Amino acid sequence: MKRIIREKKHRLVAKAYRGEIIAAFTLCVKERKELFKQHQTFKIFKSILIEMLNKFNCDSHVYLFMPDHSHLLLSGKDDNSDLKRCIDSFKQKSGFWLYKNRPEIKWQKDYYDHIIRKDEDLVAQINY
């Protein structure tokens, strides 16, 4: 008998990521392949991130690219901001770049996230 593996659904509804909120995201490279060891690769991904931040009216408090994953602490600038669309578009556009330039490397499906509540310490999140 073949076992069916069901994907875990994203835990929050899309509207939870809209507006003036702050969220921490961790995006991993599939199979933990080391992608961000070359400065040029980092510069390309940074450029794509900035493009998506501008497109979806978001800011970045921190973006940290480790060899096989990245940490992003993003915030919405106003009621029209959409962090989920921003991060999804970043993954899509950077994933297309990978497909064209580094086809042996892919993003891991989905990402980890944490909405920063108003009572949480933003500085502690940044220091983490």
mmCIF file of N, CA and C in Angstrom:
data_model
loop_
_atom_site.group_PDB
_atom_site.id
_atom_site.type_symbol
_atom_site.label_atom_id
_atom_site.label_comp_id
_atom_site.label_asym_id
_atom_site.label_seq_id
_atom_site.Cartn_x
_atom_site.Cartn_y
_atom_site.Cartn_z
ATOM 1 N N MET A 1 0.844 -1.175 0.000
ATOM 2 C CA MET A 1 0.000 0.000 0.000
ATOM 3 C C MET A 1 0.889 1.237 0.000
ATOM 4 N N LYS A 2 0.617 2.153 -0.896
ATOM 5 C CA LYS A 2 1.399 3.386 -1.014
ATOM 6 C C LYS A 2 0.899 4.403 0.008
ATOM 7 N N ARG A 3 1.832 4.992 0.730
ATOM 8 C CA ARG A 3 1.496 5.989 1.750
ATOM 9 C C ARG A 3 1.357 7.362 1.113
ATOM 10 N N ILE A 4 0.279 8.047 1.411
ATOM 11 C CA ILE A 4 0.047 9.395 0.897
ATOM 12 C C ILE A 4 0.584 10.401 1.903
ATOM 13 N N ILE A 5 1.434 11.280 1.425
ATOM 14 C CA ILE A 5 1.986 12.324 2.287
ATOM 15 C C ILE A 5 1.278 13.625 1.940
ATOM 16 N N ARG A 6 0.652 14.198 2.917
ATOM 17 C CA ARG A 6 -0.047 15.466 2.703
ATOM 18 C C ARG A 6 0.828 16.612 3.162
ATOM 19 N N GLU A 7 0.796 17.672 2.368
ATOM 20 C CA GLU A 7 1.559 18.859 2.723
ATOM 21 C C GLU A 7 0.872 19.594 3.862
ATOM 22 N N LYS A 8 1.685 20.141 4.725
ATOM 23 C CA LYS A 8 1.171 20.966 5.803
ATOM 24 C C LYS A 8 0.759 22.317 5.221
ATOM 25 N N LYS A 9 -0.445 22.735 5.520
ATOM 26 C CA LYS A 9 -0.924 24.028 5.040
ATOM 27 C C LYS A 9 -0.267 25.146 5.835
ATOM 28 N N HIS A 10 -0.101 26.272 5.179
ATOM 29 C CA HIS A 10 0.460 27.433 5.870
ATOM 30 C C HIS A 10 -0.448 27.772 7.035
ATOM 31 N N ARG A 11 0.125 28.092 8.171
ATOM 32 C CA ARG A 11 -0.674 28.195 9.394
ATOM 33 C C ARG A 11 -1.527 29.441 9.524
ATOM 34 N N LEU A 12 -1.212 30.513 8.840
ATOM 35 C CA LEU A 12 -1.988 31.739 8.965
ATOM 36 C C LEU A 12 -2.660 32.087 7.644
ATOM 37 N N VAL A 13 -3.804 32.745 7.743
ATOM 38 C CA VAL A 13 -4.490 33.198 6.538
ATOM 39 C C VAL A 13 -3.723 34.381 5.949
ATOM 40 N N ALA A 14 -3.868 34.584 4.640
ATOM 41 C CA ALA A 14 -3.105 35.615 3.930
ATOM 42 C C ALA A 14 -3.303 37.017 4.510
ATOM 43 N N LYS A 15 -4.513 37.327 4.968
ATOM 44 C CA LYS A 15 -4.760 38.684 5.469
ATOM 45 C C LYS A 15 -3.994 38.994 6.759
ATOM 46 N N ALA A 16 -3.481 37.968 7.432
ATOM 47 C CA ALA A 16 -2.689 38.184 8.652
ATOM 48 C C ALA A 16 -1.361 38.874 8.353
ATOM 49 N N TYR A 17 -0.955 38.873 7.084
ATOM 50 C CA TYR A 17 0.324 39.449 6.682
ATOM 51 C C TYR A 17 0.177 40.836 6.064
ATOM 52 N N ARG A 18 -1.022 41.383 6.092
ATOM 53 C CA ARG A 18 -1.268 42.688 5.472
ATOM 54 C C ARG A 18 -1.264 43.802 6.517
ATOM 55 N N GLY A 19 -0.827 44.970 6.077
ATOM 56 C CA GLY A 19 -0.858 46.134 6.956
ATOM 57 C C GLY A 19 0.472 46.401 7.620
ATOM 58 N N GLU A 20 0.404 47.183 8.683
ATOM 59 C CA GLU A 20 1.609 47.607 9.403
ATOM 60 C C GLU A 20 1.991 46.569 10.447
ATOM 61 N N ILE A 21 2.446 45.437 9.993
ATOM 62 C CA ILE A 21 2.870 44.371 10.897
ATOM 63 C C ILE A 21 4.357 44.112 10.669
ATOM 64 N N ILE A 22 4.935 43.368 11.579
ATOM 65 C CA ILE A 22 6.337 42.953 11.472
ATOM 66 C C ILE A 22 6.353 41.436 11.543
ATOM 67 N N ALA A 23 7.143 40.812 10.687
ATOM 68 C CA ALA A 23 7.248 39.355 10.698
ATOM 69 C C ALA A 23 8.685 38.928 10.392
ATOM 70 N N ALA A 24 9.065 37.831 11.027
ATOM 71 C CA ALA A 24 10.367 37.221 10.783
ATOM 72 C C ALA A 24 10.162 36.008 9.880
ATOM 73 N N PHE A 25 11.001 35.879 8.854
ATOM 74 C CA PHE A 25 10.918 34.770 7.913
ATOM 75 C C PHE A 25 12.268 34.065 7.836
ATOM 76 N N THR A 26 12.230 32.748 7.710
ATOM 77 C CA THR A 26 13.425 31.956 7.435
ATOM 78 C C THR A 26 13.153 31.149 6.180
ATOM 79 N N LEU A 27 13.991 31.336 5.169
ATOM 80 C CA LEU A 27 13.873 30.634 3.899
ATOM 81 C C LEU A 27 15.090 29.732 3.756
ATOM 82 N N CYS A 28 14.850 28.459 3.480
ATOM 83 C CA CYS A 28 15.945 27.491 3.387
ATOM 84 C C CYS A 28 16.139 27.013 1.953
ATOM 85 N N VAL A 29 17.383 26.735 1.635
ATOM 86 C CA VAL A 29 17.723 26.159 0.343
ATOM 87 C C VAL A 29 17.499 24.650 0.441
ATOM 88 N N LYS A 30 16.870 24.083 -0.598
ATOM 89 C CA LYS A 30 16.574 22.657 -0.614
ATOM 90 C C LYS A 30 17.862 21.848 -0.472
ATOM 91 N N GLU A 31 17.785 20.816 0.349
ATOM 92 C CA GLU A 31 18.912 19.922 0.636
ATOM 93 C C GLU A 31 20.092 20.646 1.271
ATOM 94 N N ARG A 32 19.820 21.832 1.806
ATOM 95 C CA ARG A 32 20.817 22.633 2.511
ATOM 96 C C ARG A 32 22.073 22.895 1.679
ATOM 97 N N LYS A 33 21.886 23.000 0.356
ATOM 98 C CA LYS A 33 23.016 23.330 -0.516
ATOM 99 C C LYS A 33 23.463 24.760 -0.245
ATOM 100 N N GLU A 34 24.755 24.974 -0.297
ATOM 101 C CA GLU A 34 25.308 26.290 0.014
ATOM 102 C C GLU A 34 25.232 27.198 -1.210
ATOM 103 N N LEU A 35 24.343 28.150 -1.130
ATOM 104 C CA LEU A 35 24.078 29.061 -2.237
ATOM 105 C C LEU A 35 24.757 30.412 -2.064
ATOM 106 N N PHE A 36 24.765 30.921 -0.848
ATOM 107 C CA PHE A 36 25.154 32.317 -0.631
ATOM 108 C C PHE A 36 26.608 32.473 -0.179
ATOM 109 N N LYS A 37 27.501 31.665 -0.718
ATOM 110 C CA LYS A 37 28.917 31.792 -0.371
ATOM 111 C C LYS A 37 29.626 32.829 -1.239
ATOM 112 N N GLN A 38 29.087 33.092 -2.446
ATOM 113 C CA GLN A 38 29.684 34.082 -3.335
ATOM 114 C C GLN A 38 28.968 35.420 -3.160
ATOM 115 N N HIS A 39 29.743 36.473 -3.042
ATOM 116 C CA HIS A 39 29.183 37.807 -2.843
ATOM 117 C C HIS A 39 28.272 38.215 -4.004
ATOM 118 N N GLN A 40 28.620 37.821 -5.215
ATOM 119 C CA GLN A 40 27.817 38.183 -6.385
ATOM 120 C C GLN A 40 26.408 37.594 -6.290
ATOM 121 N N THR A 41 26.289 36.356 -5.812
ATOM 122 C CA THR A 41 24.967 35.733 -5.642
ATOM 123 C C THR A 41 24.163 36.503 -4.605
ATOM 124 N N PHE A 42 24.798 36.855 -3.502
ATOM 125 C CA PHE A 42 24.129 37.652 -2.473
ATOM 126 C C PHE A 42 23.610 38.961 -3.067
ATOM 127 N N LYS A 43 24.428 39.638 -3.859
ATOM 128 C CA LYS A 43 24.022 40.920 -4.453
ATOM 129 C C LYS A 43 22.795 40.765 -5.350
ATOM 130 N N ILE A 44 22.735 39.690 -6.105
ATOM 131 C CA ILE A 44 21.580 39.450 -6.979
ATOM 132 C C ILE A 44 20.319 39.239 -6.133
ATOM 133 N N PHE A 45 20.407 38.415 -5.105
ATOM 134 C CA PHE A 45 19.251 38.132 -4.260
ATOM 135 C C PHE A 45 18.841 39.363 -3.456
ATOM 136 N N LYS A 46 19.816 40.146 -3.021
ATOM 137 C CA LYS A 46 19.512 41.394 -2.322
ATOM 138 C C LYS A 46 18.739 42.334 -3.245
ATOM 139 N N SER A 47 19.149 42.421 -4.489
ATOM 140 C CA SER A 47 18.475 43.279 -5.462
ATOM 141 C C SER A 47 17.026 42.828 -5.688
ATOM 142 N N ILE A 48 16.827 41.527 -5.812
ATOM 143 C CA ILE A 48 15.463 41.000 -5.985
ATOM 144 C C ILE A 48 14.632 41.306 -4.744
ATOM 145 N N LEU A 49 15.205 41.129 -3.561
ATOM 146 C CA LEU A 49 14.479 41.417 -2.315
ATOM 147 C C LEU A 49 14.064 42.881 -2.265
ATOM 148 N N ILE A 50 14.966 43.786 -2.557
ATOM 149 C CA ILE A 50 14.653 45.219 -2.510
ATOM 150 C C ILE A 50 13.557 45.556 -3.514
ATOM 151 N N GLU A 51 13.620 44.961 -4.690
ATOM 152 C CA GLU A 51 12.573 45.171 -5.697
ATOM 153 C C GLU A 51 11.203 44.755 -5.149
ATOM 154 N N MET A 52 11.129 43.603 -4.488
ATOM 155 C CA MET A 52 9.854 43.113 -3.954
ATOM 156 C C MET A 52 9.394 43.941 -2.746
ATOM 157 N N LEU A 53 10.333 44.384 -1.932
ATOM 158 C CA LEU A 53 9.970 45.252 -0.806
ATOM 159 C C LEU A 53 9.303 46.520 -1.327
ATOM 160 N N ASN A 54 9.872 47.106 -2.352
ATOM 161 C CA ASN A 54 9.289 48.317 -2.937
ATOM 162 C C ASN A 54 7.940 48.038 -3.584
ATOM 163 N N LYS A 55 7.841 46.939 -4.298
ATOM 164 C CA LYS A 55 6.604 46.598 -5.006
ATOM 165 C C LYS A 55 5.428 46.401 -4.058
ATOM 166 N N PHE A 56 5.692 45.799 -2.877
ATOM 167 C CA PHE A 56 4.603 45.488 -1.945
ATOM 168 C C PHE A 56 4.582 46.407 -0.733
ATOM 169 N N ASN A 57 5.308 47.549 -0.833
ATOM 170 C CA ASN A 57 5.274 48.600 0.177
ATOM 171 C C ASN A 57 5.710 48.098 1.553
ATOM 172 N N CYS A 58 6.866 47.417 1.558
ATOM 173 C CA CYS A 58 7.400 46.836 2.793
ATOM 174 C C CYS A 58 8.801 47.365 3.059
ATOM 175 N N ASP A 59 9.251 47.191 4.277
ATOM 176 C CA ASP A 59 10.610 47.545 4.691
ATOM 177 C C ASP A 59 11.293 46.316 5.259
ATOM 178 N N SER A 60 12.613 46.366 5.299
ATOM 179 C CA SER A 60 13.388 45.304 5.927
ATOM 180 C C SER A 60 14.163 45.878 7.099
ATOM 181 N N HIS A 61 13.996 45.273 8.261
ATOM 182 C CA HIS A 61 14.803 45.641 9.434
ATOM 183 C C HIS A 61 16.138 44.903 9.363
ATOM 184 N N VAL A 62 16.069 43.647 8.909
ATOM 185 C CA VAL A 62 17.255 42.798 8.796
ATOM 186 C C VAL A 62 17.071 41.863 7.609
ATOM 187 N N TYR A 63 18.122 41.688 6.825
ATOM 188 C CA TYR A 63 18.172 40.563 5.894
ATOM 189 C C TYR A 63 19.561 39.960 6.025
ATOM 190 N N LEU A 64 19.589 38.681 6.329
ATOM 191 C CA LEU A 64 20.834 37.975 6.590
ATOM 192 C C LEU A 64 20.850 36.716 5.740
ATOM 193 N N PHE A 65 21.829 36.618 4.862
ATOM 194 C CA PHE A 65 21.952 35.459 3.985
ATOM 195 C C PHE A 65 23.099 34.591 4.487
ATOM 196 N N MET A 66 22.752 33.419 5.008
ATOM 197 C CA MET A 66 23.722 32.426 5.458
ATOM 198 C C MET A 66 24.021 31.523 4.253
ATOM 199 N N PRO A 67 25.018 30.641 4.347
ATOM 200 C CA PRO A 67 25.331 29.828 3.167
ATOM 201 C C PRO A 67 24.139 29.048 2.588
ATOM 202 N N ASP A 68 23.256 28.519 3.441
ATOM 203 C CA ASP A 68 22.174 27.664 2.950
ATOM 204 C C ASP A 68 20.773 28.113 3.352
ATOM 205 N N HIS A 69 20.651 29.307 3.882
ATOM 206 C CA HIS A 69 19.333 29.836 4.246
ATOM 207 C C HIS A 69 19.426 31.347 4.457
ATOM 208 N N SER A 70 18.261 31.960 4.619
ATOM 209 C CA SER A 70 18.263 33.399 4.884
ATOM 210 C C SER A 70 17.235 33.726 5.957
ATOM 211 N N HIS A 71 17.521 34.772 6.716
ATOM 212 C CA HIS A 71 16.624 35.310 7.736
ATOM 213 C C HIS A 71 16.235 36.715 7.308
ATOM 214 N N LEU A 72 14.942 36.984 7.323
ATOM 215 C CA LEU A 72 14.438 38.295 6.931
ATOM 216 C C LEU A 72 13.480 38.789 8.000
ATOM 217 N N LEU A 73 13.674 39.998 8.462
ATOM 218 C CA LEU A 73 12.752 40.635 9.398
ATOM 219 C C LEU A 73 12.142 41.814 8.656
ATOM 220 N N LEU A 74 10.883 41.654 8.259
ATOM 221 C CA LEU A 74 10.223 42.616 7.383
ATOM 222 C C LEU A 74 9.041 43.273 8.076
ATOM 223 N N SER A 75 8.684 44.456 7.594
ATOM 224 C CA SER A 75 7.506 45.137 8.140
ATOM 225 C C SER A 75 6.736 45.818 7.013
ATOM 226 N N GLY A 76 5.442 45.944 7.244
ATOM 227 C CA GLY A 76 4.590 46.671 6.314
ATOM 228 C C GLY A 76 4.630 48.152 6.642
ATOM 229 N N LYS A 77 4.643 48.986 5.610
ATOM 230 C CA LYS A 77 4.708 50.441 5.810
ATOM 231 C C LYS A 77 3.345 51.053 6.113
ATOM 232 N N ASP A 78 2.280 50.478 5.559
ATOM 233 C CA ASP A 78 0.937 51.029 5.766
ATOM 234 C C ASP A 78 -0.104 49.940 5.530
ATOM 235 N N ASP A 79 -1.378 50.323 5.492
ATOM 236 C CA ASP A 79 -2.464 49.351 5.340
ATOM 237 C C ASP A 79 -2.412 48.574 4.027
ATOM 238 N N ASN A 80 -1.734 49.109 3.002
ATOM 239 C CA ASN A 80 -1.656 48.438 1.704
ATOM 240 C C ASN A 80 -0.485 47.455 1.599
ATOM 241 N N SER A 81 0.349 47.382 2.599
ATOM 242 C CA SER A 81 1.507 46.489 2.575
ATOM 243 C C SER A 81 1.057 45.031 2.664
ATOM 244 N N ASP A 82 1.834 44.144 2.037
ATOM 245 C CA ASP A 82 1.491 42.720 2.041
ATOM 246 C C ASP A 82 2.778 41.894 2.129
ATOM 247 N N LEU A 83 3.127 41.483 3.352
ATOM 248 C CA LEU A 83 4.371 40.745 3.569
ATOM 249 C C LEU A 83 4.354 39.375 2.907
ATOM 250 N N LYS A 84 3.223 38.701 2.920
ATOM 251 C CA LYS A 84 3.149 37.370 2.309
ATOM 252 C C LYS A 84 3.370 37.442 0.804
ATOM 253 N N ARG A 85 2.720 38.360 0.144
ATOM 254 C CA ARG A 85 2.932 38.508 -1.306
ATOM 255 C C ARG A 85 4.368 38.928 -1.592
ATOM 256 N N CYS A 86 4.942 39.752 -0.727
ATOM 257 C CA CYS A 86 6.329 40.189 -0.885
ATOM 258 C C CYS A 86 7.270 38.979 -0.821
ATOM 259 N N ILE A 87 7.140 38.176 0.215
ATOM 260 C CA ILE A 87 8.058 37.042 0.391
ATOM 261 C C ILE A 87 7.804 35.971 -0.661
ATOM 262 N N ASP A 88 6.536 35.735 -1.008
ATOM 263 C CA ASP A 88 6.226 34.754 -2.053
ATOM 264 C C ASP A 88 6.782 35.201 -3.404
ATOM 265 N N SER A 89 6.665 36.478 -3.717
ATOM 266 C CA SER A 89 7.192 37.004 -4.981
ATOM 267 C C SER A 89 8.718 36.974 -4.996
ATOM 268 N N PHE A 90 9.329 37.255 -3.852
ATOM 269 C CA PHE A 90 10.786 37.161 -3.752
ATOM 270 C C PHE A 90 11.246 35.735 -4.043
ATOM 271 N N LYS A 91 10.579 34.760 -3.426
ATOM 272 C CA LYS A 91 10.962 33.367 -3.658
ATOM 273 C C LYS A 91 10.735 32.968 -5.116
ATOM 274 N N GLN A 92 9.642 33.432 -5.707
ATOM 275 C CA GLN A 92 9.344 33.073 -7.084
ATOM 276 C C GLN A 92 10.385 33.662 -8.044
ATOM 277 N N LYS A 93 10.658 34.950 -7.905
ATOM 278 C CA LYS A 93 11.599 35.602 -8.826
ATOM 279 C C LYS A 93 13.025 35.085 -8.622
ATOM 280 N N SER A 94 13.441 34.918 -7.377
ATOM 281 C CA SER A 94 14.787 34.396 -7.133
ATOM 282 C C SER A 94 14.875 32.920 -7.531
ATOM 283 N N GLY A 95 13.767 32.183 -7.373
ATOM 284 C CA GLY A 95 13.727 30.797 -7.824
ATOM 285 C C GLY A 95 13.869 30.690 -9.327
ATOM 286 N N PHE A 96 13.280 31.636 -10.058
ATOM 287 C CA PHE A 96 13.435 31.654 -11.511
ATOM 288 C C PHE A 96 14.891 31.944 -11.876
ATOM 289 N N TRP A 97 15.526 32.862 -11.142
ATOM 290 C CA TRP A 97 16.948 33.132 -11.373
ATOM 291 C C TRP A 97 17.759 31.854 -11.158
ATOM 292 N N LEU A 98 17.445 31.112 -10.093
ATOM 293 C CA LEU A 98 18.143 29.853 -9.838
ATOM 294 C C LEU A 98 17.943 28.873 -10.996
ATOM 295 N N TYR A 99 16.720 28.756 -11.469
ATOM 296 C CA TYR A 99 16.401 27.859 -12.580
ATOM 297 C C TYR A 99 17.257 28.175 -13.808
ATOM 298 N N LYS A 100 17.438 29.464 -14.082
ATOM 299 C CA LYS A 100 18.207 29.890 -15.262
ATOM 300 C C LYS A 100 19.726 29.803 -15.046
ATOM 301 N N ASN A 101 20.180 30.072 -13.819
ATOM 302 C CA ASN A 101 21.612 30.228 -13.571
ATOM 303 C C ASN A 101 22.261 29.147 -12.719
ATOM 304 N N ARG A 102 21.499 28.559 -11.834
ATOM 305 C CA ARG A 102 22.013 27.518 -10.932
ATOM 306 C C ARG A 102 20.969 26.416 -10.813
ATOM 307 N N PRO A 103 20.676 25.688 -11.897
ATOM 308 C CA PRO A 103 19.559 24.736 -11.894
ATOM 309 C C PRO A 103 19.696 23.584 -10.898
ATOM 310 N N GLU A 104 20.863 23.380 -10.361
ATOM 311 C CA GLU A 104 21.052 22.319 -9.367
ATOM 312 C C GLU A 104 20.581 22.742 -7.974
ATOM 313 N N ILE A 105 20.218 24.010 -7.823
ATOM 314 C CA ILE A 105 19.801 24.542 -6.516
ATOM 315 C C ILE A 105 18.387 25.085 -6.615
ATOM 316 N N LYS A 106 17.599 24.794 -5.568
ATOM 317 C CA LYS A 106 16.218 25.283 -5.491
ATOM 318 C C LYS A 106 15.927 25.708 -4.056
ATOM 319 N N TRP A 107 14.932 26.578 -3.919
ATOM 320 C CA TRP A 107 14.436 26.904 -2.586
ATOM 321 C C TRP A 107 13.680 25.691 -2.039
ATOM 322 N N GLN A 108 13.737 25.517 -0.746
ATOM 323 C CA GLN A 108 12.870 24.547 -0.078
ATOM 324 C C GLN A 108 11.443 25.076 -0.167
ATOM 325 N N LYS A 109 10.477 24.193 -0.281
ATOM 326 C CA LYS A 109 9.089 24.624 -0.380
ATOM 327 C C LYS A 109 8.682 25.350 0.906
ATOM 328 N N ASP A 110 7.921 26.408 0.759
ATOM 329 C CA ASP A 110 7.388 27.219 1.850
ATOM 330 C C ASP A 110 8.511 27.895 2.636
ATOM 331 N N TYR A 111 8.245 28.292 3.846
ATOM 332 C CA TYR A 111 9.210 28.995 4.685
ATOM 333 C C TYR A 111 8.674 28.983 6.117
ATOM 334 N N TYR A 112 9.517 29.354 7.039
ATOM 335 C CA TYR A 112 9.115 29.506 8.434
ATOM 336 C C TYR A 112 8.856 30.986 8.662
ATOM 337 N N ASP A 113 7.838 31.291 9.463
ATOM 338 C CA ASP A 113 7.574 32.699 9.756
ATOM 339 C C ASP A 113 7.056 32.863 11.168
ATOM 340 N N HIS A 114 7.141 34.092 11.621
ATOM 341 C CA HIS A 114 6.669 34.444 12.957
ATOM 342 C C HIS A 114 6.221 35.896 12.914
ATOM 343 N N ILE A 115 4.943 36.123 13.157
ATOM 344 C CA ILE A 115 4.432 37.490 13.249
ATOM 345 C C ILE A 115 4.868 38.046 14.598
ATOM 346 N N ILE A 116 5.502 39.204 14.575
ATOM 347 C CA ILE A 116 5.972 39.838 15.812
ATOM 348 C C ILE A 116 4.796 40.599 16.435
ATOM 349 N N ARG A 117 4.408 40.175 17.617
ATOM 350 C CA ARG A 117 3.300 40.844 18.305
ATOM 351 C C ARG A 117 3.787 42.165 18.898
ATOM 352 N N LYS A 118 2.852 43.042 19.145
ATOM 353 C CA LYS A 118 3.201 44.371 19.676
ATOM 354 C C LYS A 118 3.912 44.302 21.025
ATOM 355 N N ASP A 119 3.621 43.256 21.815
ATOM 356 C CA ASP A 119 4.241 43.160 23.132
ATOM 357 C C ASP A 119 5.618 42.474 23.091
ATOM 358 N N GLU A 120 6.036 42.014 21.916
ATOM 359 C CA GLU A 120 7.354 41.403 21.800
ATOM 360 C C GLU A 120 8.413 42.473 21.581
ATOM 361 N N ASP A 121 9.615 42.152 21.959
ATOM 362 C CA ASP A 121 10.729 43.085 21.853
ATOM 363 C C ASP A 121 11.376 42.953 20.470
ATOM 364 N N LEU A 122 11.218 43.993 19.643
ATOM 365 C CA LEU A 122 11.786 43.989 18.292
ATOM 366 C C LEU A 122 13.310 43.886 18.342
ATOM 367 N N VAL A 123 13.939 44.545 19.286
ATOM 368 C CA VAL A 123 15.403 44.499 19.391
ATOM 369 C C VAL A 123 15.862 43.063 19.665
ATOM 370 N N ALA A 124 15.134 42.336 20.507
ATOM 371 C CA ALA A 124 15.483 40.936 20.790
ATOM 372 C C ALA A 124 15.375 40.108 19.525
ATOM 373 N N GLN A 125 14.367 40.371 18.702
ATOM 374 C CA GLN A 125 14.217 39.653 17.425
ATOM 375 C C GLN A 125 15.380 39.962 16.483
ATOM 376 N N ILE A 126 15.768 41.210 16.443
ATOM 377 C CA ILE A 126 16.889 41.607 15.575
ATOM 378 C C ILE A 126 18.178 40.950 16.049
ATOM 379 N N ASN A 127 18.402 40.942 17.364
ATOM 380 C CA ASN A 127 19.610 40.339 17.908
ATOM 381 C C ASN A 127 19.655 38.835 17.681
ATOM 382 N N TYR A 128 18.492 38.194 17.643
ATOM 383 C CA TYR A 128 18.457 36.751 17.402
ATOM 384 C C TYR A 128 19.043 36.450 16.042
#
